[in-house]
Short mmCIF file of C-alpha atoms and ligand atoms in Angstrom, two decimals:
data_model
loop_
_atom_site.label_atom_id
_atom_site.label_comp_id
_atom_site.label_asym_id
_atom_site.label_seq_id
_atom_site.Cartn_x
_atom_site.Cartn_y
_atom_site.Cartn_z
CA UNK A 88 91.89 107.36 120.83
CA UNK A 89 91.67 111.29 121.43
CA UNK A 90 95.06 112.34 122.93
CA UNK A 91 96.55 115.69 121.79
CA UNK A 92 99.86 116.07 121.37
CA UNK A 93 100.31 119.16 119.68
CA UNK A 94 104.30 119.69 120.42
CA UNK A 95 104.74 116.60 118.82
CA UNK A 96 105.84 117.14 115.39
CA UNK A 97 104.49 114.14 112.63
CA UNK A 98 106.30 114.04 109.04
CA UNK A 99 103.98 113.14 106.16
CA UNK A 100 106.29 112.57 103.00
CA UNK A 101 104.34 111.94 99.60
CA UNK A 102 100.36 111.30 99.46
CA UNK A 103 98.46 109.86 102.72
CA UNK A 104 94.78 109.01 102.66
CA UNK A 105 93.18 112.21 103.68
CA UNK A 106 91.36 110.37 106.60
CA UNK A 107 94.54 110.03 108.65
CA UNK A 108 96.42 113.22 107.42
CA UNK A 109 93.23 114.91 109.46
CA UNK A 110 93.27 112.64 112.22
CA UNK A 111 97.05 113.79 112.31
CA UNK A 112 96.34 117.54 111.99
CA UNK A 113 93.83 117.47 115.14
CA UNK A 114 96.07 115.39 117.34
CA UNK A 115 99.80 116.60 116.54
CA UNK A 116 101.84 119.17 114.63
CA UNK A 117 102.34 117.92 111.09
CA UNK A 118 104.54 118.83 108.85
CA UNK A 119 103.59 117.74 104.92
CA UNK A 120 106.66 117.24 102.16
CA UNK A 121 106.21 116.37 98.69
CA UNK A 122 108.07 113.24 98.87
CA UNK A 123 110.20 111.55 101.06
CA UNK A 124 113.67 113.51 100.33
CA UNK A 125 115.82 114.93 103.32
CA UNK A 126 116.57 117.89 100.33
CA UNK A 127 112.93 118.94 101.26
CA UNK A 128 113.11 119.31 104.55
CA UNK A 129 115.22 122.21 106.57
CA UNK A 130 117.11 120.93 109.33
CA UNK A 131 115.36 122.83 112.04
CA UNK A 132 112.30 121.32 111.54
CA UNK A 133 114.04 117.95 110.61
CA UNK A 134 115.08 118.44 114.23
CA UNK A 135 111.65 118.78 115.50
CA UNK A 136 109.86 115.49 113.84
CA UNK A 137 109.34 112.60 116.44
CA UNK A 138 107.01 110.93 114.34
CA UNK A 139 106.48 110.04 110.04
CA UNK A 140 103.15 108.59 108.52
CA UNK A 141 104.41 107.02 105.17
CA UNK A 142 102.84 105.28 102.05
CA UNK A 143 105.52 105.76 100.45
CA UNK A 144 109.21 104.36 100.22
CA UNK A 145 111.07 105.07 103.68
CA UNK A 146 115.08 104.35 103.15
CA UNK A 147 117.89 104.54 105.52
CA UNK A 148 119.65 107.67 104.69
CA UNK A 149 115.74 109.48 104.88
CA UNK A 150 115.37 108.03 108.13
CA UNK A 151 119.63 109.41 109.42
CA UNK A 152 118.10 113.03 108.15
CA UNK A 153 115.46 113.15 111.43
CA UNK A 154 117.73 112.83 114.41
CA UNK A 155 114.73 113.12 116.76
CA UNK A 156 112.44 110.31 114.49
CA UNK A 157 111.01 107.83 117.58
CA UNK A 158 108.22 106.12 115.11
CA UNK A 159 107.52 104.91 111.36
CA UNK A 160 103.69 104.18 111.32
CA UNK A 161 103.53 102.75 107.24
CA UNK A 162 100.18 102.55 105.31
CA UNK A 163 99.55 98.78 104.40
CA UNK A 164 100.49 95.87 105.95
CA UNK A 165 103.12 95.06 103.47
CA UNK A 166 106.49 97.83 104.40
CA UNK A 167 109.52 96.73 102.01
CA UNK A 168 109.35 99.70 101.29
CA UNK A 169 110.55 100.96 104.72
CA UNK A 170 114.01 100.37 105.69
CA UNK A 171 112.75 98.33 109.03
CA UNK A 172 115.84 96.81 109.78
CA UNK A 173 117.57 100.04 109.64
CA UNK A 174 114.94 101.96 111.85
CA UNK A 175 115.09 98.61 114.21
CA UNK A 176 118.91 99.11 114.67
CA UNK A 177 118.80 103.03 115.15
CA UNK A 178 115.69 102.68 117.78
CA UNK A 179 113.39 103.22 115.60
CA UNK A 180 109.51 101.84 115.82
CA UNK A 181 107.78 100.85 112.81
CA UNK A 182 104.07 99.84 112.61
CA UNK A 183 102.32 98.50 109.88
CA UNK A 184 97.92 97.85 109.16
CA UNK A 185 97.90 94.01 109.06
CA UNK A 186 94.20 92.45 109.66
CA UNK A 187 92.41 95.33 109.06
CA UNK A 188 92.60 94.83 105.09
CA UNK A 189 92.68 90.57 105.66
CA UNK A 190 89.35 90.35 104.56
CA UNK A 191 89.22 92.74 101.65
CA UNK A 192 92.56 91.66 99.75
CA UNK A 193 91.27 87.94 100.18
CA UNK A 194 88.02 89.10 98.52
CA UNK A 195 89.65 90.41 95.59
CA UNK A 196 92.11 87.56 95.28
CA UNK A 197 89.06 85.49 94.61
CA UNK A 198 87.74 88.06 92.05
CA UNK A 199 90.90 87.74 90.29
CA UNK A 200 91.43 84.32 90.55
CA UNK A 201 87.71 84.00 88.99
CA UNK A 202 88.29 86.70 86.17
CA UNK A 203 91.70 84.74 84.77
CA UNK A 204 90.23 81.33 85.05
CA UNK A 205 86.39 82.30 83.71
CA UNK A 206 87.72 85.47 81.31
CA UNK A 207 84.90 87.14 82.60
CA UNK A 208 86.67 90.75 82.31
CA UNK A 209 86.73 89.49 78.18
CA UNK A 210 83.60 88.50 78.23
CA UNK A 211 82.00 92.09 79.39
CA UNK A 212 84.00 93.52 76.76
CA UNK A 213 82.45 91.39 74.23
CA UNK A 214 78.99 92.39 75.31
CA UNK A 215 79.80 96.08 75.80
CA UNK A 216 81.28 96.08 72.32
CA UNK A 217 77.88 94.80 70.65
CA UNK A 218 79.11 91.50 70.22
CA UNK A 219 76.73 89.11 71.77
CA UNK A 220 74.57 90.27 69.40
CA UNK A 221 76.23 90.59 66.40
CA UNK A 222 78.55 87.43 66.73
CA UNK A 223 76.48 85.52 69.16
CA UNK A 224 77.66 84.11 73.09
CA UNK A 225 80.86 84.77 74.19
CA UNK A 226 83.30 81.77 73.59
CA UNK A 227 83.38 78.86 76.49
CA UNK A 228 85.73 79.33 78.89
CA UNK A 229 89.01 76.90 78.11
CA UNK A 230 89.95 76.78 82.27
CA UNK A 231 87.65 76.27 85.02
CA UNK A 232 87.63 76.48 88.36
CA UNK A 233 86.36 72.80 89.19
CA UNK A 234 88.63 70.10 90.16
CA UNK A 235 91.27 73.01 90.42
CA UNK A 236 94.02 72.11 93.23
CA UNK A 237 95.09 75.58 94.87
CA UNK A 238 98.39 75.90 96.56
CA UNK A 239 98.73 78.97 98.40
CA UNK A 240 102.50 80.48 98.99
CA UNK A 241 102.64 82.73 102.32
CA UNK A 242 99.91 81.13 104.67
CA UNK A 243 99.10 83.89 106.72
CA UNK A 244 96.68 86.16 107.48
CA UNK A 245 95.64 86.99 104.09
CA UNK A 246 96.62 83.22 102.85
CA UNK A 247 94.22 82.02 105.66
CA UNK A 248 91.64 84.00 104.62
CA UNK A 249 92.19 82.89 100.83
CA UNK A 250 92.06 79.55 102.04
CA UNK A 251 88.76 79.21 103.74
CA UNK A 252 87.09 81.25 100.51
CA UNK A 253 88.96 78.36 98.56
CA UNK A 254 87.19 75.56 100.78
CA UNK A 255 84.29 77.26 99.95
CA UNK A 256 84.69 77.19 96.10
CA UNK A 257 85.16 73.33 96.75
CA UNK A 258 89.13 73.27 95.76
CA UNK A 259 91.66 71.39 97.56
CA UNK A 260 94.41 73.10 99.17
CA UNK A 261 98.17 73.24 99.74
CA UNK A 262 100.65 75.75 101.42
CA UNK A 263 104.26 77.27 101.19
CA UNK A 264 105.87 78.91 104.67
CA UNK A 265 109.05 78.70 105.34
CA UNK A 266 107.40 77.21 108.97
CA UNK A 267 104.33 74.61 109.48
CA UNK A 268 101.21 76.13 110.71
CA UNK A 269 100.36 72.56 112.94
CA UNK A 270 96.80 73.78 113.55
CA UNK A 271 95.93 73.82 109.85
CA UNK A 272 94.23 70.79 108.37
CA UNK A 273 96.12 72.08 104.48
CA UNK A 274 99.10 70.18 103.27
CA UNK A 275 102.28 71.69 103.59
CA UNK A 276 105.29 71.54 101.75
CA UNK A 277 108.34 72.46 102.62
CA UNK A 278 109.67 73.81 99.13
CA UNK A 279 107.89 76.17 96.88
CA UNK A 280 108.98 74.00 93.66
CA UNK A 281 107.27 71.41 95.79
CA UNK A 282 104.28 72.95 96.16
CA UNK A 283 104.03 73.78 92.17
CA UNK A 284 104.03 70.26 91.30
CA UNK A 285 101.73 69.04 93.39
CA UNK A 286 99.12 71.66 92.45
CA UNK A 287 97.75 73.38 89.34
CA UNK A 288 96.90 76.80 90.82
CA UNK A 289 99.60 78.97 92.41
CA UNK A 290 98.42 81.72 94.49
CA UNK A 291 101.41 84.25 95.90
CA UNK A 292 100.27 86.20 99.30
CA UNK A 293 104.20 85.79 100.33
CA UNK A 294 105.23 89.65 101.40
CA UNK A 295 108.64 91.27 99.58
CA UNK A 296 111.43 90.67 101.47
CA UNK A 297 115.17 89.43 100.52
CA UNK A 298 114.25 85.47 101.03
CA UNK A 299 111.04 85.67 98.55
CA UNK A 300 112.90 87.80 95.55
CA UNK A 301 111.71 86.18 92.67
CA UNK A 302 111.17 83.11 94.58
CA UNK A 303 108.74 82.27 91.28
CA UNK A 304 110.95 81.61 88.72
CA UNK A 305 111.25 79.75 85.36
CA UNK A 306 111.76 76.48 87.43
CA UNK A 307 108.54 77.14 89.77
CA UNK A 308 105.99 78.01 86.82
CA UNK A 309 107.27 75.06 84.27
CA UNK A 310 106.48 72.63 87.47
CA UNK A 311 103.01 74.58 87.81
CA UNK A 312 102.42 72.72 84.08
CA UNK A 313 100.72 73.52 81.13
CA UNK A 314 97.03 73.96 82.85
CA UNK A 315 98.71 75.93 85.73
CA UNK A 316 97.18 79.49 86.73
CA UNK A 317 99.35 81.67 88.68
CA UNK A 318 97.50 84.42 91.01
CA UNK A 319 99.83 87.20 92.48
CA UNK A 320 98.36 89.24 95.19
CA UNK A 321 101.24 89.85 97.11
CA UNK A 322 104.25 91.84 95.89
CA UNK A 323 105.68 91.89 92.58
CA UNK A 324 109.45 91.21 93.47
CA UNK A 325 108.44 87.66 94.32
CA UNK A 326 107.82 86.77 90.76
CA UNK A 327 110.74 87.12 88.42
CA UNK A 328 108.44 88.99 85.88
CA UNK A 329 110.26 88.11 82.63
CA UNK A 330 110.55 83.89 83.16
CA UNK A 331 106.20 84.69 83.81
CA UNK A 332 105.81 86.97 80.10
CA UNK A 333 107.89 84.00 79.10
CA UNK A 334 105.89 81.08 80.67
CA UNK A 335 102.40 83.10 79.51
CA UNK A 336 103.54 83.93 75.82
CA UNK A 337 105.27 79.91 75.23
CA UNK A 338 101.91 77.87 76.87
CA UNK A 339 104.51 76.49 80.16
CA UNK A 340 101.06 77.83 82.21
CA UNK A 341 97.74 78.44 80.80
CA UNK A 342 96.91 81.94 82.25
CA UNK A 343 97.88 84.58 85.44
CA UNK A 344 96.11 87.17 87.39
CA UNK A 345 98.37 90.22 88.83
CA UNK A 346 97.17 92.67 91.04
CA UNK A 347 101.50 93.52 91.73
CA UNK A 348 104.12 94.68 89.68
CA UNK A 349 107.89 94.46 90.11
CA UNK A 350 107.76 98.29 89.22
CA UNK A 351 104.58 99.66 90.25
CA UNK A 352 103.25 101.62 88.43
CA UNK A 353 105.01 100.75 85.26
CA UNK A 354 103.27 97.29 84.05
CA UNK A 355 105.65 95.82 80.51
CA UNK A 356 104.11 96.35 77.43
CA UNK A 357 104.16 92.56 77.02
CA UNK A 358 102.77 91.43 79.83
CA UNK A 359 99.71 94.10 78.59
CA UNK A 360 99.72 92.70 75.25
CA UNK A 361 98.95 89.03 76.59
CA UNK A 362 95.45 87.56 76.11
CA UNK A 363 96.01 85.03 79.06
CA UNK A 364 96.85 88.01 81.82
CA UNK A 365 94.72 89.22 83.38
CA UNK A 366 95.70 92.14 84.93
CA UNK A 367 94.82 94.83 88.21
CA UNK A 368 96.12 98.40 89.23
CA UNK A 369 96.69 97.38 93.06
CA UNK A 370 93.64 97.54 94.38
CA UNK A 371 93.43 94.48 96.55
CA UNK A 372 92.43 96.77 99.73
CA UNK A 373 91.50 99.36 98.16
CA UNK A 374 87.47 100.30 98.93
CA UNK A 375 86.55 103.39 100.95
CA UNK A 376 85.79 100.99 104.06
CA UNK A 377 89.28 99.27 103.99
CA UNK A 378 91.43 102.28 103.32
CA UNK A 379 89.61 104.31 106.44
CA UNK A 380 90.22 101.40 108.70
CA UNK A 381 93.84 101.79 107.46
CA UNK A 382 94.18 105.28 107.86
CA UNK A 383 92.87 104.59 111.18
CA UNK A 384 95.28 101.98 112.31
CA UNK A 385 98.34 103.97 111.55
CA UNK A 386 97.02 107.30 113.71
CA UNK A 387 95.89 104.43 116.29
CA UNK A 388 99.52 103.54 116.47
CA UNK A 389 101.16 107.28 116.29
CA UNK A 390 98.57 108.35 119.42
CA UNK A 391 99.22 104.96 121.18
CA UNK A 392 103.24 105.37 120.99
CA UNK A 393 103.07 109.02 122.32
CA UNK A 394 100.91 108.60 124.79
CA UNK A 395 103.36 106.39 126.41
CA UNK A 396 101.34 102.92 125.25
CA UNK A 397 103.75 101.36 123.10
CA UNK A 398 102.51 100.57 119.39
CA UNK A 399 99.46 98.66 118.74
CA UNK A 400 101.32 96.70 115.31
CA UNK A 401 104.78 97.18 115.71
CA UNK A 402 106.83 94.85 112.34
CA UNK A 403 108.68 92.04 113.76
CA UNK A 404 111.75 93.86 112.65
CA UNK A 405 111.47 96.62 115.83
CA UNK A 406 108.90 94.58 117.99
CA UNK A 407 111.75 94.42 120.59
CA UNK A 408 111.83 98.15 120.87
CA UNK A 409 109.98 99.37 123.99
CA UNK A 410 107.28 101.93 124.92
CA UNK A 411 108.86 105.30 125.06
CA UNK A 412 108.79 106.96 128.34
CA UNK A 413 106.13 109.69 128.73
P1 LIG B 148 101.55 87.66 107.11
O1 LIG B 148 100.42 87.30 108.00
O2 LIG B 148 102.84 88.08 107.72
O3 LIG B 148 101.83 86.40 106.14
C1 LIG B 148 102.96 86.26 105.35
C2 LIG B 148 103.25 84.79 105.20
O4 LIG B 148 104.33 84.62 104.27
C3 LIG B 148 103.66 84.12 106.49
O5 LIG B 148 102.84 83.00 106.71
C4 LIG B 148 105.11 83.70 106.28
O6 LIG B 148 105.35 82.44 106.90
C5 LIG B 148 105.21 83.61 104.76
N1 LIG B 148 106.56 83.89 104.31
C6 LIG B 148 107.34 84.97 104.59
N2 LIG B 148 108.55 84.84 104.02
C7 LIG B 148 108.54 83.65 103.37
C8 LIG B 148 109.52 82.95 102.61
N3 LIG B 148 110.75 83.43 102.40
N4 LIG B 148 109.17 81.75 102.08
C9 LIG B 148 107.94 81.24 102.30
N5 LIG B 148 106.98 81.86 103.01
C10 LIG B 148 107.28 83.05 103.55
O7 LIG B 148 101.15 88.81 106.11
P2 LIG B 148 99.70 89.14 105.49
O8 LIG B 148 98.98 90.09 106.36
O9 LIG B 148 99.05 87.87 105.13
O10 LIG B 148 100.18 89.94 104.17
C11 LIG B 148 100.99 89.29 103.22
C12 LIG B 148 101.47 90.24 102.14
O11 LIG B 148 100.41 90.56 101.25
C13 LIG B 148 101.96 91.61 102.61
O12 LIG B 148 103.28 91.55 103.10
C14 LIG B 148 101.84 92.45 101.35
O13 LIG B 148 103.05 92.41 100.62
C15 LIG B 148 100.75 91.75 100.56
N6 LIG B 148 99.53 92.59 100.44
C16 LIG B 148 99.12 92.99 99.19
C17 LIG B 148 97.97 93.75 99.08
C18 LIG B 148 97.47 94.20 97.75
O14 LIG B 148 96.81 95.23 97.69
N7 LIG B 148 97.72 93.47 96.67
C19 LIG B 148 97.27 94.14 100.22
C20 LIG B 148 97.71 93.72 101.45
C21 LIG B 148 98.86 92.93 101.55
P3 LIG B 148 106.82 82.04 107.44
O15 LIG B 148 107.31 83.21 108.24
O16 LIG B 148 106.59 80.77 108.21
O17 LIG B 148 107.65 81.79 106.22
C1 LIG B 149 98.09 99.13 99.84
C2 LIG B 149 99.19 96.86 100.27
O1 LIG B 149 97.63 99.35 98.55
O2 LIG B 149 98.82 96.75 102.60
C3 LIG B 149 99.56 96.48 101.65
O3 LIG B 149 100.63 95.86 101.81
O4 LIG B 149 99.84 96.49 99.33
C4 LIG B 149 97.97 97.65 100.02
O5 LIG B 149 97.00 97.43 100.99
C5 LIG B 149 99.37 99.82 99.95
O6 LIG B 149 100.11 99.47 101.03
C6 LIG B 149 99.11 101.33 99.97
O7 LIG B 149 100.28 101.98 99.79
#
């Protein structure tokens, strides 16, 4: 997509991957702020800006400051951090970069899911710290991944995707949506607690919203059981982050993998101090190839909207929203 629409004004609050902050640059006027505060921003140009590219948190009274605003096009498929319902009552269009990344953050829930179960992050250390050779082989693995029975909460794109790597790996597999997919041969179960007793490995892929806040609790990991492994790849507001340090330090599971945080970037002392965590900075889509296509989906959707198109991933929050005139 190539149209220029240079007296269109785009908003850039905070960091954006340098790929589409270019792509931006050639295509519209943009206007770059440190972070997403109306403080920042004079009200003439606030005036002026049609369009925002965000990675960053988008609320309600940010969005009132840009009368003019037509479009939110957020980086990452997951955007509680945009106020969409908000934007979706005032107008408002917001896209997101689902598919793109499918592949990629299924990839690395495997890796993590493999690294907590296996210890293999521990068992690099021990041979980088000289002591294969001075101690001998690296203890045996207490968990395994064999005869492990996966249950996979949010069964969409990136749950799909999880569960076909899964079927590879030879482990049987169970699902949590609040709807039945019919075509999918997995059980289902209508409960989350449900699906924790019936398997041994929880995997969360369930997006942040108000109906999944701390949807794992106490209850959900003490049904997981003693040889449970929880996997979050999702978002860390659908874990209630305390009951897990709890369920990790007192043996209710036997281990957990976290690539999310409840407060990114801030990860509890105690949940760093625990041998059976194993533990990632976010980076479940983040490689140079995944990122790009990213960075390309959001300009995809800013050029698509102006040039009269519509969006091409509009949240279901503001897909009733039109194409705007051109
Ligand atoms: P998706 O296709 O929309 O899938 C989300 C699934 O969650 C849907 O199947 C939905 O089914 C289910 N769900 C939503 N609310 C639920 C609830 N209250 N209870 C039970 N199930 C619920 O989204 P996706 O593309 O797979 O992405 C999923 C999430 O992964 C994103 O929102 C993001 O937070 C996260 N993510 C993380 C990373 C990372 O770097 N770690 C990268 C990308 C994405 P129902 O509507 O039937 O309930
Ligand atoms: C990104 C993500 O790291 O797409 C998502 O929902 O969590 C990740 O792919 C994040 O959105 C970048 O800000």
């Amino acid at each position: 997509m190539t149209d220029a629409r240079h007296d269109v004004t785009i908003l850039v609050p905070g960091r954006l991957h340098e790929h589409a902050a270019n792509r931006i640059d050639k295509s519209f006027r943009i206007v770059r702020i440190e972070r997403a505060d109306a403080g920042l921003i004079d009200a003439e140009t606030a005036g002026t800006v049609r369009g925002m590219a965000a990675m960053t948190g988008i609320n309600a009274a940010f969005i009132d400051a840009l009368p003019k605003l037509e479009i939110i096009a957020n980086f990452g498929v997951g955007y509680d951090a945009v106020d969409a319902k908000h934007a979706g009552a005032r107008g408002i269009m917001v896209t997101n970069t689902p598919d793109v990344l499918t592949e990629e953050v299924a990839d690395t829930a495997l890796g993590l899911l493999i690294n907590t179960v296996r210890e293999l992050p521990k068992a690099e250390q021990w041979l980088r710290q000289g002591r294969w050779e001075k101690d001998g082989h690296y203890p045996l693995s207490q968990a395994t991944l064999r005869g492990r029975r996966a249950g996979i909460f949010g069964m969409g794109r990136i749950g799909l995707a999880i569960a076909r790597r899964l079927e590879a790996f030879g482990l049987s597999i169970a699902y949590h949506n609040r709807r039945k997919v019919e075509e999918l041969p997995y059980a289902y179960h209508p409960t989350l607690i449900g699906l924790a007793e019936a398997v041994d490995t929880l995997i969360s892929v369930a997006p942040g919203t108000a109906s999944t806040d701390k949807a794992v609790n106490a209850a959900v990991l003490k049904a997981l059981g003693p040889d449970g492994v929880f996997i979050n790849i999702g978002r860390g507001s659908t874990v209630d982050q305390d009951a897990l340090i709890d369920a990790l330090k007192n043996g209710v599971i036997r281990a957990a993998g976290l690539d999310v945080f409840a407060d990114e970037p801030r990860v509890p002392q105690a949940l760093i101090d625990l041998p059976n965590a194993s533990l990632l900075p976010h980076v479940g889509s983040a490689s140079v190839h995944t990122r790009r296509a990213m960075a390309d989906l959001v300009v995809d959707n800013l050029i698509s909207w102006f040039s009269g198109k519509g969006p091409v991933t509009p949240v279901a929050e503001t897909a009733h929203i039109p194409p705007r005139p051109i």
